[in-house]
Every structure is written in C-alpha cells, then in structure tokens.
Coordinates of C-alpha atoms in Angstrom, one line a residue:
M1 CA 83.4 139.8 146.8
C2 CA 84.4 137.4 144.0
Y3 CA 87.6 139.4 143.0
S4 CA 88.8 140.6 146.3
E5 CA 91.6 139.0 148.4
G6 CA 90.2 140.7 151.5
P7 CA 87.1 142.4 152.9
T8 CA 87.6 145.7 151.1
L9 CA 88.5 146.8 147.6
A10 CA 88.8 150.2 146.0
I11 CA 88.4 150.6 142.3
N12 CA 88.0 153.8 140.3
R13 CA 84.8 154.8 138.5
F14 CA 86.1 153.9 135.0
V15 CA 87.1 150.4 136.0
F16 CA 83.9 149.8 137.9
L17 CA 81.5 151.1 135.3
Q18 CA 83.3 150.3 132.0
E19 CA 85.4 147.2 132.7
G20 CA 83.2 144.9 134.8
N21 CA 79.9 143.3 135.3
H22 CA 78.8 143.9 138.9
E23 CA 75.3 142.6 138.8
G24 CA 74.4 141.2 142.3
H25 CA 77.5 142.6 143.9
D26 CA 77.2 144.5 147.2
F27 CA 79.1 147.8 146.8
N28 CA 79.4 151.3 148.2
M29 CA 80.4 154.2 145.9
F30 CA 81.9 157.4 147.2
R31 CA 83.6 160.4 145.6
S32 CA 87.1 161.6 146.7
Q33 CA 88.2 165.2 146.1
A34 CA 91.8 163.9 146.1
G35 CA 91.2 161.7 143.1
G36 CA 90.5 158.4 144.8
A37 CA 92.3 155.1 144.5
C38 CA 92.2 152.0 142.5
D39 CA 93.3 148.5 143.5
C40 CA 92.8 147.0 140.0
G41 CA 96.1 145.6 139.1
N42 CA 97.3 145.2 142.7
S43 CA 97.5 141.4 143.2
A44 CA 98.0 141.9 147.0
V45 CA 94.5 143.2 147.2
M46 CA 92.7 141.8 144.2
K47 CA 92.6 138.4 142.4
E48 CA 94.3 138.7 139.0
S49 CA 91.2 137.1 137.4
G50 CA 89.4 140.4 138.3
F51 CA 91.9 142.8 136.7
C52 CA 90.5 144.8 133.8
H53 CA 92.3 144.8 130.5
R54 CA 93.9 148.1 131.4
H55 CA 95.5 146.7 134.5
G56 CA 96.0 143.0 133.8
S57 CA 99.3 141.2 133.2
Q58 CA 99.1 142.0 129.5
A59 CA 98.4 145.8 130.0
Q60 CA 102.1 146.9 129.8
L61 CA 103.0 144.8 126.8
N62 CA 103.7 146.8 123.6
K63 CA 103.3 150.1 125.4
P64 CA 105.8 152.6 124.0
E65 CA 108.5 154.0 126.3
V66 CA 108.4 157.7 127.0
P67 CA 111.2 159.4 125.1
P68 CA 114.0 160.3 127.6
D69 CA 114.3 163.9 126.3
L70 CA 110.6 164.4 127.1
L71 CA 111.3 164.0 130.8
A72 CA 114.8 165.5 130.9
I73 CA 113.6 168.8 132.4
A74 CA 111.4 167.0 135.0
D75 CA 114.4 164.7 135.9
A76 CA 116.5 167.8 136.5
L77 CA 113.9 169.9 138.4
M78 CA 112.1 167.3 140.5
P79 CA 114.9 166.8 143.1
R80 CA 115.1 170.6 143.5
I81 CA 111.4 170.9 144.0
F82 CA 111.4 168.2 146.7
L83 CA 114.5 169.7 148.3
R84 CA 113.0 173.1 148.5
F85 CA 109.9 171.8 150.1
I86 CA 111.9 169.9 152.7
Q87 CA 114.1 173.0 153.4
H88 CA 111.0 175.1 153.9
C89 CA 109.6 172.6 156.4
R90 CA 112.9 172.3 158.2
E91 CA 113.3 176.1 158.4
H92 CA 110.0 176.4 160.3
S93 CA 110.1 173.1 162.3
S94 CA 111.4 174.6 165.6
E95 CA 109.0 177.5 165.7
S96 CA 105.7 177.8 167.6
L97 CA 102.7 175.7 166.5
K98 CA 101.1 178.7 165.0
Q99 CA 104.2 179.5 162.9
V100 CA 104.5 175.9 161.8
Q101 CA 100.8 175.9 160.7
E102 CA 101.4 179.2 158.8
A103 CA 104.5 177.6 157.1
M104 CA 102.4 174.6 156.1
E105 CA 99.8 176.9 154.6
E106 CA 102.6 178.7 152.7
S107 CA 103.8 175.3 151.4
S108 CA 100.4 174.5 149.9
L109 CA 101.7 175.8 146.6
F110 CA 104.4 173.2 146.6
L111 CA 101.9 170.5 147.4
D112 CA 99.5 171.7 144.8
L113 CA 102.3 171.7 142.2
L114 CA 103.3 168.1 143.2
Q115 CA 99.7 167.0 143.0
E116 CA 99.3 168.5 139.5
L117 CA 102.5 166.9 138.4
S118 CA 101.4 163.5 139.6
R119 CA 98.2 163.8 137.6
L120 CA 100.3 164.0 134.4
G121 CA 100.6 160.2 134.4
A122 CA 102.7 157.2 135.3
A123 CA 105.9 158.6 133.6
M124 CA 105.8 161.7 135.8
R125 CA 105.0 159.7 138.9
K126 CA 108.0 157.4 138.2
T127 CA 110.2 160.5 137.8
M128 CA 108.9 161.9 141.1
T129 CA 109.5 158.5 142.8
K130 CA 113.0 158.2 141.5
S131 CA 113.8 161.7 142.9
L132 CA 112.4 160.8 146.3
C133 CA 114.3 157.5 146.5
N134 CA 117.6 158.6 145.0
P135 CA 120.2 158.3 147.8
K136 CA 122.5 160.7 145.9
V137 CA 120.1 163.6 146.5
R138 CA 121.0 165.3 149.7
C139 CA 119.5 168.1 151.7

C-alpha cells in the first residue's frame, strides 16, 4: 500500500470514500458495530503524505478551543463515573465466576454511558483521558 508504513492499515469510511483516490489499491472493507478505527493521522502506521486534510499536520491549526465552562460538569463528573465503575468491579471481584459475570452485566450501563460520552468528540475523550490518567484521583 502506497501510504502504509506496514502490512495493514485501518481507515474509516469517510476518509476512504471522500478523501482519497484508491483506484488500483487492494483493500478489504468491513463494518464494525463498535464504530471502527482510523489510522489516518497516525504517523506510526501511515505515511504523512497519505493523511487526509482532516488528519494532516495542518488539521489542528485555527481550530477553536472548547470553552472551559462547557466541559466543567464533565470535568467534575468523569472521575466519579470511573471511580464508581472501578468500585463496582472490585466489590464483586472475589465472588464466584457466575456472580462476577452478573456484576459485569450490571455494569453494562456504565460502559454504555462511557461509550456514548466518547462519541461526543475529541474534547470529551480528552476529558475522559485526563480523568483516567490523573494521579490525584484515588479509589
């Protein structure tokens, strides 16, 4: 593949169909219920010459910052959501396999919520990542 740094490359449907000419390329397309993945913009996987205009080096220039007050509630709640999920998992970690499986089924609402929040965009994913990586947040 002319833009790949390795034998495989994953790009989303928009990037593939709208942003590039793939005439003569050998490709396999599949659908993912979880939303898929896109390597466009990842220089460890893809040559920068193949980045689309949405993921290239100029993509982040002149993009407005998200107003801090717009994410204030998410900044406050996100650590609590993650902590509650971790507590739920720990509370049921020493039980039988069946009880652990039931606990994981019960926690599917947490996971659904986190997935929906991540779909809100990069600003929310950044907020989620800061919460997960913050050493001041303790269980």
